[in-house]
Every structure is written in structure tokens, then in C-alpha cells.
Coordinates of C-alpha atoms in Angstrom, one line a residue:
X1 CA -0.9 3.1 -13.7
X2 CA 2.4 4.8 -14.5
X3 CA 4.9 2.1 -13.7
X4 CA 8.6 1.5 -13.1
X5 CA 9.9 -2.0 -13.2
X6 CA 10.9 -3.2 -9.8
X7 CA 11.9 -6.7 -10.5
X8 CA 10.8 -9.3 -13.0
X9 CA 7.2 -9.4 -11.5
X10 CA 6.5 -6.2 -9.5
X11 CA 5.5 -2.9 -11.0
X12 CA 5.1 0.3 -9.0
X13 CA 3.7 3.8 -9.5
X14 CA 5.8 6.9 -9.1
X15 CA 5.8 8.4 -5.6
X16 CA 2.6 10.3 -4.9
X17 CA 3.2 13.0 -2.3
X18 CA 0.7 13.7 0.5
X19 CA 0.2 17.1 2.2
X20 CA 2.9 16.5 4.9
X21 CA 6.2 17.8 3.6
X22 CA 9.0 15.3 3.2
X23 CA 11.7 15.7 5.8
X24 CA 14.0 13.7 7.9
X25 CA 11.6 12.8 10.7
X26 CA 10.1 9.7 12.3
X27 CA 7.4 8.1 10.2
X28 CA 5.0 5.1 10.1
X29 CA 5.2 2.9 7.1
X30 CA 2.3 0.6 6.0
X31 CA 2.6 -2.1 3.3
X32 CA -0.5 -3.9 2.0
X33 CA -0.7 -7.0 -0.2
X34 CA -4.1 -8.1 -1.7
X35 CA -4.1 -11.4 -3.6
X36 CA -7.3 -11.6 -5.6
X37 CA -9.2 -14.9 -6.3
X38 CA -9.5 -14.0 -10.0
X39 CA -7.9 -11.7 -12.6
X40 CA -11.0 -9.6 -13.0
X41 CA -11.1 -9.1 -9.2
X42 CA -7.4 -8.2 -9.3
X43 CA -8.2 -5.5 -11.9
X44 CA -11.1 -4.2 -9.8
X45 CA -9.0 -3.8 -6.7
X46 CA -6.2 -2.1 -8.6
X47 CA -8.6 0.4 -10.0
X48 CA -10.0 1.1 -6.5
X49 CA -6.4 1.7 -5.3
X50 CA -5.9 4.2 -8.1
X51 CA -9.1 6.0 -7.2
X52 CA -7.9 6.3 -3.5
X53 CA -4.5 7.5 -4.8
X54 CA -6.2 10.5 -6.4
X55 CA -7.1 11.8 -3.0
X56 CA -3.6 11.4 -1.6
X57 CA -2.5 15.1 -1.8
X58 CA -5.4 15.9 0.5
X59 CA -5.1 12.9 2.9
X60 CA -4.3 14.3 6.4
X61 CA -1.1 12.9 7.9
X62 CA 0.2 11.3 4.6
X63 CA 3.8 12.0 3.5
X64 CA 3.2 9.9 0.3
X65 CA 2.7 6.5 -1.2
X66 CA 3.4 4.0 -4.0
X67 CA 1.0 1.5 -5.5
X68 CA 2.4 -1.7 -6.7
X69 CA 1.2 -4.7 -8.7
X70 CA 2.3 -8.2 -9.5
X71 CA 0.1 -8.7 -12.6
X72 CA 1.1 -12.4 -13.1
X73 CA 0.2 -13.2 -9.5
X74 CA -3.1 -11.2 -9.3
X75 CA -1.6 -9.2 -6.4
X76 CA -1.5 -5.5 -5.7
X77 CA -1.3 -3.1 -2.8
X78 CA 0.4 0.0 -1.5
X79 CA 3.3 1.3 0.4
X80 CA 2.2 4.4 2.3
X81 CA 4.2 6.6 4.6
X82 CA 2.5 8.5 7.5
X83 CA 3.3 11.2 10.0
X84 CA 2.1 8.9 12.8
X85 CA 0.0 5.9 13.6
X86 CA -3.1 8.1 14.3
X87 CA -3.0 9.4 10.7
X88 CA -2.8 5.8 9.3
X89 CA -5.7 4.7 11.5
X90 CA -7.8 7.7 10.4
X91 CA -7.2 6.7 6.8
X92 CA -8.1 3.1 7.4
X93 CA -11.4 4.2 9.0
X94 CA -12.2 6.7 6.2
X95 CA -15.5 6.2 4.5
X96 CA -14.1 5.6 1.0
X97 CA -11.4 3.2 2.2
X98 CA -14.0 1.2 4.2
X99 CA -16.2 1.0 1.1
X100 CA -13.3 -0.5 -0.9
X101 CA -12.6 -3.1 1.8
X102 CA -16.3 -4.0 2.0
X103 CA -16.7 -4.2 -1.8
X104 CA -13.8 -6.7 -2.1
X105 CA -14.5 -8.8 1.1
X106 CA -14.5 -12.5 0.3
X107 CA -12.7 -12.0 -3.1
X108 CA -9.1 -12.5 -2.0
X109 CA -6.7 -12.4 0.9
X110 CA -5.1 -9.4 2.5
X111 CA -2.0 -8.9 4.5
X112 CA -0.4 -5.8 5.9
X113 CA 2.7 -4.8 7.9
X114 CA 3.6 -1.6 9.6
X115 CA 6.8 -0.3 11.1
X116 CA 8.3 2.9 12.4
X117 CA 11.4 4.5 10.9
X118 CA 13.4 7.2 12.7
X119 CA 14.2 9.1 9.4
X120 CA 12.3 8.8 6.2
X121 CA 14.5 7.5 3.5
X122 CA 12.4 6.6 0.4
X123 CA 15.0 4.0 -0.9
X124 CA 15.3 2.3 2.4
X125 CA 11.5 2.2 2.8
X126 CA 10.9 0.8 -0.7
X127 CA 13.7 -1.8 -0.2
X128 CA 12.2 -3.1 3.0
X129 CA 8.7 -3.2 1.5
X130 CA 10.0 -5.0 -1.7
X131 CA 11.7 -7.6 0.5
X132 CA 8.2 -8.4 2.1
X133 CA 6.4 -8.3 -1.3
X134 CA 8.9 -10.6 -3.0
X135 CA 9.2 -13.0 -0.1
X136 CA 12.9 -12.2 0.7
X137 CA 11.7 -11.3 4.2
X138 CA 8.8 -13.1 5.9
X139 CA 5.7 -11.2 6.7
X140 CA 5.1 -10.6 10.5
X141 CA 1.8 -12.3 10.2
X142 CA -0.1 -14.5 7.7
X143 CA -2.8 -13.5 5.3
X144 CA -6.1 -12.2 6.6
X145 CA -9.4 -13.3 4.9
X146 CA -11.3 -10.2 4.0
X147 CA -14.4 -11.6 5.7
X148 CA -12.4 -11.1 8.9
X149 CA -11.2 -7.6 8.1

């Protein structure tokens, strides 16, 4: 994982572009946060995220994404930016993504948040996501057990 320090605990990858060109346009942002029950599980989910990231340049409707990790807290996830909610929903239902979710069911907790932004500003998106991930801003809903996902 190529990383940039975000704060004392979070690391993130460089931006990975999708096939949708970056432009000032309305977007849908998705932030995910997986907290593993063990360090080996945290590593396994991070590797799964890196594998999905390899497909990003071919993921329909994706503008781009960052992966992030809190190594000390056995947490990791993504901040992804989409053309619209339908593109995000299509990715969530994609066979390889569903396989990752099923493989890690019962091995941690997951939470996610989405929002719409009128104009895509990478710094503003990351700042809002980081506020969720560091606890500066409360999540709109609590963790979801993967058995229920």
C-alpha cells in the first residue's frame, strides 16, 4: 500500500482514478470503515481492498478512490467517489465485491456513509471523510455486523 500520513494513526493510498473523468460535477461519495476482530483479519481485508482497487480504472461510474488504514486499530476501508448512486449500487452488487463481503462476514464490524456533493473537490471530500474516520464527526449510523450485511 503506497501511503501518505494523514494523521498520527491513519494512512491512505494515493488517489486511484476511475474511468469517469474528473470534473466539477455532482458526485456521490461513499466512506467505508471495517474494524477487524483480529490483526490477521485486518491484514486479510486490507489485501482484499487492494485487489479490488486494481480494477478501479475499469469500474463503471467510478471517478476514483482512496484506501485508508488505521493499523493500530485494525481498521481499514475506502473513500470512493461515483458519478451517481446507481454506479455505487452496481459496484456493491458486483460479484467480486460480494465475495469479499461474504469472506469476511462475522470477522468484524462495518460501517458506511454516503453523501452527495454538488462539485467534486478532492480536498473537501477527504476532509469530510477523515472527520468521520477520526471521530471528529459522528457517523450517521452505528456499526453493522457483517452477518447482517
